[in-house]
Coordinates of C-alpha atoms and ligand atoms in Angstrom, one line a residue:
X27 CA 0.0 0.0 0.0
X28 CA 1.3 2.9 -0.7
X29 CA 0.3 6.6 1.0
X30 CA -2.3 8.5 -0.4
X31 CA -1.0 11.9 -1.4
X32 CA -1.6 16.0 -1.7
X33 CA -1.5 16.5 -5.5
X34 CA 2.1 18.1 -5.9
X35 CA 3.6 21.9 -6.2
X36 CA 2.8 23.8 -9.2
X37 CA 5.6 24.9 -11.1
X38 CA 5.4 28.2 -9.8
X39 CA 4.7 27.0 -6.2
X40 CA 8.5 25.3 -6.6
X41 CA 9.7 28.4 -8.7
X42 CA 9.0 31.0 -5.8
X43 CA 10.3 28.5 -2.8
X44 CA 13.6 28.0 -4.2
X45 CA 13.9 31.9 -5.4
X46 CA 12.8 32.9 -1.7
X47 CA 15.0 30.1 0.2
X48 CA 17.7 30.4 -3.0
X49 CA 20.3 33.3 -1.6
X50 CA 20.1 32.7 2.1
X51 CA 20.6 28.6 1.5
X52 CA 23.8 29.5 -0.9
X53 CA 25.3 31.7 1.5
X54 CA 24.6 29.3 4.8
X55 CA 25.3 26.0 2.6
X56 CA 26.6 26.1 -0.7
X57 CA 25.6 24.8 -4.2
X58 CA 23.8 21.8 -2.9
X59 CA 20.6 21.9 -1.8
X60 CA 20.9 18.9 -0.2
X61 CA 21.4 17.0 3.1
X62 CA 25.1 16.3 4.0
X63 CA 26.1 13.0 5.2
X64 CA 28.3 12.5 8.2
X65 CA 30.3 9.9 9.8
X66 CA 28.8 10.2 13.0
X67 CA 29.0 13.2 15.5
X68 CA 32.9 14.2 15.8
X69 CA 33.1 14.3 12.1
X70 CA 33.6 18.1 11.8
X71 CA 33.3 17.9 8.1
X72 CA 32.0 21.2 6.2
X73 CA 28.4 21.4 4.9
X74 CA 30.3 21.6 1.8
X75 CA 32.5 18.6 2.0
X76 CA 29.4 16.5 4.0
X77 CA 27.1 17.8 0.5
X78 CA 30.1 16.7 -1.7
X79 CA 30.4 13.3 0.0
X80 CA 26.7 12.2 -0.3
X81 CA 27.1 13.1 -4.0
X82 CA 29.9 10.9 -4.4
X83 CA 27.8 8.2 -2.4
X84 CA 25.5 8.5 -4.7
X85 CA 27.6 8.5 -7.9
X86 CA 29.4 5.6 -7.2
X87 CA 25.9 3.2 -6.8
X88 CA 24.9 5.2 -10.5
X89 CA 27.8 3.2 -11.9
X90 CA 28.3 5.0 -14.9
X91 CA 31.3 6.5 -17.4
X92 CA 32.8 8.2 -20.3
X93 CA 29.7 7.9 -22.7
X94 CA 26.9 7.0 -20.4
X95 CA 24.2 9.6 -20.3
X96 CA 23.0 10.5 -17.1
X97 CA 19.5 12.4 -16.1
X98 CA 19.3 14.6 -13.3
X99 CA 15.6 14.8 -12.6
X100 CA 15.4 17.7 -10.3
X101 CA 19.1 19.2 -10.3
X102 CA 18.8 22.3 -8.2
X103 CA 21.2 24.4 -9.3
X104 CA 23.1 22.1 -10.8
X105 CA 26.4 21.5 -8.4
X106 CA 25.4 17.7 -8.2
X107 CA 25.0 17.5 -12.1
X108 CA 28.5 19.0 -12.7
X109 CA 30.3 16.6 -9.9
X110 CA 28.8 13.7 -11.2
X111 CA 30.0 14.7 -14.9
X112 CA 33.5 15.3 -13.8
X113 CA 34.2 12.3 -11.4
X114 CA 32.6 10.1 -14.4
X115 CA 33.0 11.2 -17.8
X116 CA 29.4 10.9 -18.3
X117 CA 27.3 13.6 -20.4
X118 CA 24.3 15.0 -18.0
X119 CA 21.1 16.0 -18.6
X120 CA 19.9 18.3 -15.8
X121 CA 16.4 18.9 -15.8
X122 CA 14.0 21.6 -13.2
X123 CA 10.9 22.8 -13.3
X124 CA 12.4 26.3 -11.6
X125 CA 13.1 28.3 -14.6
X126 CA 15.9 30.3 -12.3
X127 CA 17.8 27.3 -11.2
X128 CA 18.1 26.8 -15.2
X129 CA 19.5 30.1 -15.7
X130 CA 21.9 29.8 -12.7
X131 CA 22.7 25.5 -13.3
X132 CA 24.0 26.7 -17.0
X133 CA 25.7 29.9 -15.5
X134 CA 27.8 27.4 -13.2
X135 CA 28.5 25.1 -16.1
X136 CA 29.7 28.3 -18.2
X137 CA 31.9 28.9 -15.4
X138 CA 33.2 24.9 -15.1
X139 CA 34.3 25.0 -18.3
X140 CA 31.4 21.6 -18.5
X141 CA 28.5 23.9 -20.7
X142 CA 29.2 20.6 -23.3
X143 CA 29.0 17.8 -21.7
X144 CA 26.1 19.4 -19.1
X145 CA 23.0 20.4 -20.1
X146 CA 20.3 22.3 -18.3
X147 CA 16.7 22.6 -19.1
X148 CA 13.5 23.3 -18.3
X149 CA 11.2 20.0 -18.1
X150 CA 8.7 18.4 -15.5
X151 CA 10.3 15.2 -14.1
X152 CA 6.5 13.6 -14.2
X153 CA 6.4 14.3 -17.4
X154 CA 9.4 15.0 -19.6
X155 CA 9.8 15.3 -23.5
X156 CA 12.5 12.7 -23.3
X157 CA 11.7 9.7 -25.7
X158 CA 11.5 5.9 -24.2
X159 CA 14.8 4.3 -23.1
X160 CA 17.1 7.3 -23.7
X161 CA 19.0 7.6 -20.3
X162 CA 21.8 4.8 -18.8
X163 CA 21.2 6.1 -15.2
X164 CA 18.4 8.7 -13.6
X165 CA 19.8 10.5 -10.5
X166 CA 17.1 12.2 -8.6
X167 CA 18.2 13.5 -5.4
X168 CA 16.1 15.5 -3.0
X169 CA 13.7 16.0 -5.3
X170 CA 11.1 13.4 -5.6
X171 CA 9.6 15.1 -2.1
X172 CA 8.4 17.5 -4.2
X173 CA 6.8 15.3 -6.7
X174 CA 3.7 12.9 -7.0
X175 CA 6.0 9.8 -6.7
X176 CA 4.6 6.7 -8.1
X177 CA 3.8 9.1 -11.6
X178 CA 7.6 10.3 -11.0
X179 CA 8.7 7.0 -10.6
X180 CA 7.2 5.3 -13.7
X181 CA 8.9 8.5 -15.7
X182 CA 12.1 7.8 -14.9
X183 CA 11.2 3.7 -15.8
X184 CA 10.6 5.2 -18.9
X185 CA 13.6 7.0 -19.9
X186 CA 15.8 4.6 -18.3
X187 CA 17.4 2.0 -21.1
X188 CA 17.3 -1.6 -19.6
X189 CA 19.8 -1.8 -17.4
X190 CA 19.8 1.3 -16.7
X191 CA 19.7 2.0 -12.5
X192 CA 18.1 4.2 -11.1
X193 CA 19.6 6.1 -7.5
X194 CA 17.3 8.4 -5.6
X195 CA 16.8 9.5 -1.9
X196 CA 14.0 10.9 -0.2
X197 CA 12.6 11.9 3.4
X198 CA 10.4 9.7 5.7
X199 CA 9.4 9.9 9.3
X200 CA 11.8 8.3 11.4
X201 CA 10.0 7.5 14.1
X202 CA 7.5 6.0 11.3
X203 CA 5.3 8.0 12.2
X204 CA 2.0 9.3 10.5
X205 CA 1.8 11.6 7.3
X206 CA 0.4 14.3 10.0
X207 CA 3.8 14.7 11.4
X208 CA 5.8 15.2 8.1
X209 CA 7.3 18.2 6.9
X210 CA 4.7 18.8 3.9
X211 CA 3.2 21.9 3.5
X212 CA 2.3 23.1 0.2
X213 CA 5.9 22.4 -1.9
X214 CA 7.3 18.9 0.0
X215 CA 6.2 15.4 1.5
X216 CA 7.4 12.4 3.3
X217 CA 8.0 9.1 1.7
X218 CA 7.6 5.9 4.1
X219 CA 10.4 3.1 4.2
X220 CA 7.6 0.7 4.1
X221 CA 6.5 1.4 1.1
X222 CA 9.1 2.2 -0.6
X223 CA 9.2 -1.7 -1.9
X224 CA 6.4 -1.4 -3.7
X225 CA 6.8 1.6 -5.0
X226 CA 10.0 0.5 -6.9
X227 CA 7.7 -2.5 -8.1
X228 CA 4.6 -0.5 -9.3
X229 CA 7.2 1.4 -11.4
X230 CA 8.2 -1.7 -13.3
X231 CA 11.6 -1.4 -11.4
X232 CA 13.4 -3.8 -9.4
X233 CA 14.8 -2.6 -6.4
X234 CA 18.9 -2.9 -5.3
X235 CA 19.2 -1.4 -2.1
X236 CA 17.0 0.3 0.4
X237 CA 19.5 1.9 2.8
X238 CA 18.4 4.5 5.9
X239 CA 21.3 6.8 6.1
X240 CA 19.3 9.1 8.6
X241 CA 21.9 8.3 11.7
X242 CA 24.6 10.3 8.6
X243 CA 22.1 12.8 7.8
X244 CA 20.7 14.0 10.6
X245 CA 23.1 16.5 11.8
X246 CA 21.8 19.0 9.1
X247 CA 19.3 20.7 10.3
X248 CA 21.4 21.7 12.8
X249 CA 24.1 23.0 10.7
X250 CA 21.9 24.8 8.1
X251 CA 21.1 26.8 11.2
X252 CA 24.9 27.0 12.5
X253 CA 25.6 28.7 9.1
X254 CA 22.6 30.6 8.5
X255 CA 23.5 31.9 12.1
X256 CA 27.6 32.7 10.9
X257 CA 26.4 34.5 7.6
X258 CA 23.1 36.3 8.8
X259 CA 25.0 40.0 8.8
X260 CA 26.4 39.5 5.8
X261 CA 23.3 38.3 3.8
X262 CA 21.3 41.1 5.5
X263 CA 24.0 43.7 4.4
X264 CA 23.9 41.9 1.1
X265 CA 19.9 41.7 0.6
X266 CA 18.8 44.0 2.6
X267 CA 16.3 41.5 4.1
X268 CA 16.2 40.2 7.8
X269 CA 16.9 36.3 7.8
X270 CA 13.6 36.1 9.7
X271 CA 11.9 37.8 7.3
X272 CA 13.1 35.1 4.7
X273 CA 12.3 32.2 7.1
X274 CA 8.8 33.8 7.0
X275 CA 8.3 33.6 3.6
X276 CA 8.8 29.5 4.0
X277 CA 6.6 29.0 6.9
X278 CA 3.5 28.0 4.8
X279 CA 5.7 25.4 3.6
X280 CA 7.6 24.2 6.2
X281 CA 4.8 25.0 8.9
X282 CA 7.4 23.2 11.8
X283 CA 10.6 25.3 11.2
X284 CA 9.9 27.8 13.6
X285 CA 12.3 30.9 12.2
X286 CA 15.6 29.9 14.0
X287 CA 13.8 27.7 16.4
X288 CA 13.9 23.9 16.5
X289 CA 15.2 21.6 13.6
X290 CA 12.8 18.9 12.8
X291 CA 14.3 15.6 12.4
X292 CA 13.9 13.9 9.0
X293 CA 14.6 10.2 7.8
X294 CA 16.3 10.1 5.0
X295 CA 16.6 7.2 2.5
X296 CA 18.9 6.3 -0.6
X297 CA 17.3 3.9 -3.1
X298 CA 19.2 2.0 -5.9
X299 CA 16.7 0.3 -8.9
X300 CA 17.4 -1.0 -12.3
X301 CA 15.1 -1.3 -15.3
X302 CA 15.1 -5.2 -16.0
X303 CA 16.1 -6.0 -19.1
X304 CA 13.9 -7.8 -21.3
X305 CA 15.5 -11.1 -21.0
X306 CA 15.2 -10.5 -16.7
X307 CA 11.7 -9.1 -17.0
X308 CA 10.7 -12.7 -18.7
X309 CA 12.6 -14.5 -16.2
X310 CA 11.1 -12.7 -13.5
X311 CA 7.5 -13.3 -15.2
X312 CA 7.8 -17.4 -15.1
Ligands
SAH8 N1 19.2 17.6 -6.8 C1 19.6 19.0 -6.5 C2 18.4 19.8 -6.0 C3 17.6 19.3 -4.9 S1 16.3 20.5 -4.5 C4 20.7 19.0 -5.4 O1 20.9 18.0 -4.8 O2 21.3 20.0 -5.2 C5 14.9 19.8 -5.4 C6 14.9 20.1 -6.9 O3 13.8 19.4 -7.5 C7 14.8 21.6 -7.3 O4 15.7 21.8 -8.3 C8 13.3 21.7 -7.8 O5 13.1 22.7 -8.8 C9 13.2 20.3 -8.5 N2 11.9 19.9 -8.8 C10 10.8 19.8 -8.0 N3 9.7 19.3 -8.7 C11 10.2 19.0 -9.9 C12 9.5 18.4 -11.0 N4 8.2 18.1 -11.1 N5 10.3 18.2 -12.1 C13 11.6 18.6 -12.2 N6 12.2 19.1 -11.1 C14 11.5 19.3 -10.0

């Protein structure tokens, strides 16, 4: 069984989260907009090098190379798209439906040098123009929260070539608790572990690895707020605009982070899939 859900964010809904969240998250935390993975408590790693290393984490399960093309379904602005390229040799295909986090994804590929092998566009990962079977690997990290994920899911099925994996994480209650304590407001929601099985399955996928990596994750709340602490008077000379004021702006989405108050804790999941080929499929089937 799988969790009924809200119907996801509009384009725009996504568009004006990211734009209001954008400057202050950059500043505080870097390029990655997404959780940083530990070793455990004494590891004093940077949210930098702790964003870095759960990219890598994730790269090395995508198990691509030099002429492997990669999707990034929901790349942010574009910092995991243009690691992934360089560690691998792969080409990228980075796709968002925030028509700023285009503009700034190809500005930071300009800037690599990586504009050619690292695309950028503009495309809904539910429902993108890509034709059947044209990916060897879909990344899509941090971002299915804010999509309806079984339609999200069979997407990326689609574009994948047999073979093809599929590497993702996402957000659950740790505690396993009920959809009422998640972190959804209008622009995210919570997964469950549980049912994260059959959600692989109803995708046509089979599933590789279900790991919880929320005891490596978890210390970034915490440190979002460390650095949004460390660079509040220089993004408030720089904006003009009080971090509170900015924390505001998110409240109807994230109705439990309380301005600088208390971090809420999150579960947070990698999943590895690959698209059976057609000679597995059958075997499967008998
Ligand atoms: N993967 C990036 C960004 C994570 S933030 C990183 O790790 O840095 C979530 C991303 O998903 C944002 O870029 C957001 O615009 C994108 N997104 C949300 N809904 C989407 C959809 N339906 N299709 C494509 N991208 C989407």
């Amino acid at each position: 069984m799988t969790t009924p859900s809200a119907p996801p964010p509009t384009s725009d809904q996504v568009t004006d989260y990211y734009s209001a969240l954008g400057p202050l998250l950059r500043m505080a935390w870097g390029d990655n907009l997404h959780f940083g993975y530990w070793e455990g408590p004494g590891d004093g790693s940077s949210p930098q090098e702790a964003t870095d290393r759960f990219t890598d984490l994730l790269v090395s399960r995508l198990g691509v190379g030099a002429g492997d093309v990669v999707l990034d379904a929901g790349c942010g602005i574009g910092s995991p798209a243009l690691r992934l390229a360089s560690l691998t040799g792969a080409r990228v295909v980075g796709i968002t439906i925030s028509p700023q986090q285009v503009e700034q994804a190809r500005e930071l590929a300009r800037e690599a040098g990586m504009a050619e092998r690292v695309e950028f566009r503009y495309a809904d990962a539910m429902d993108t123009p890509f034709e059947a079977e044209s990916f060897d690997a879909v990344l899509a990290f941090e971002s299915i929260v804010h999509m309806e994920r079984p339609t999200a899911l069979r997407e990326m099925a689609r574009v994948l070539k047999p073979g093809g994996r599929l590497v993702l994480t996402d957000t659950f209650p740790p505690d396993g608790g009920s959809q009422e304590r998640d972190l959804s407001g209008d622009v995210a929601s919570m997964a469950r572990l549980e049912e994260y099985p059959d959600l692989i399955a109803g995708a046509g996928l089979a599933l590789d690895e279900l790991t919880d990596v929320t005891d490596h994750t978890k210390f970034t709340f915490t440190r979002v707020i460390d650095g949004i602490l460390r660079c509040r008077r220089d993004f408030e000379r720089e904006h003009g605009i009080s971090v509170e004021e900015v924390l505001d702006t998110l409240k109807p989405a994230h109705p439990q982070v309380s301005a600088l108050g208390g971090a809420p804790q999150v579960g947070c999941l990698v999943a590895v899939a690959h698209k059976p080929s057609a000679a597995e499929a059958a075997s499967s089937a008998r």
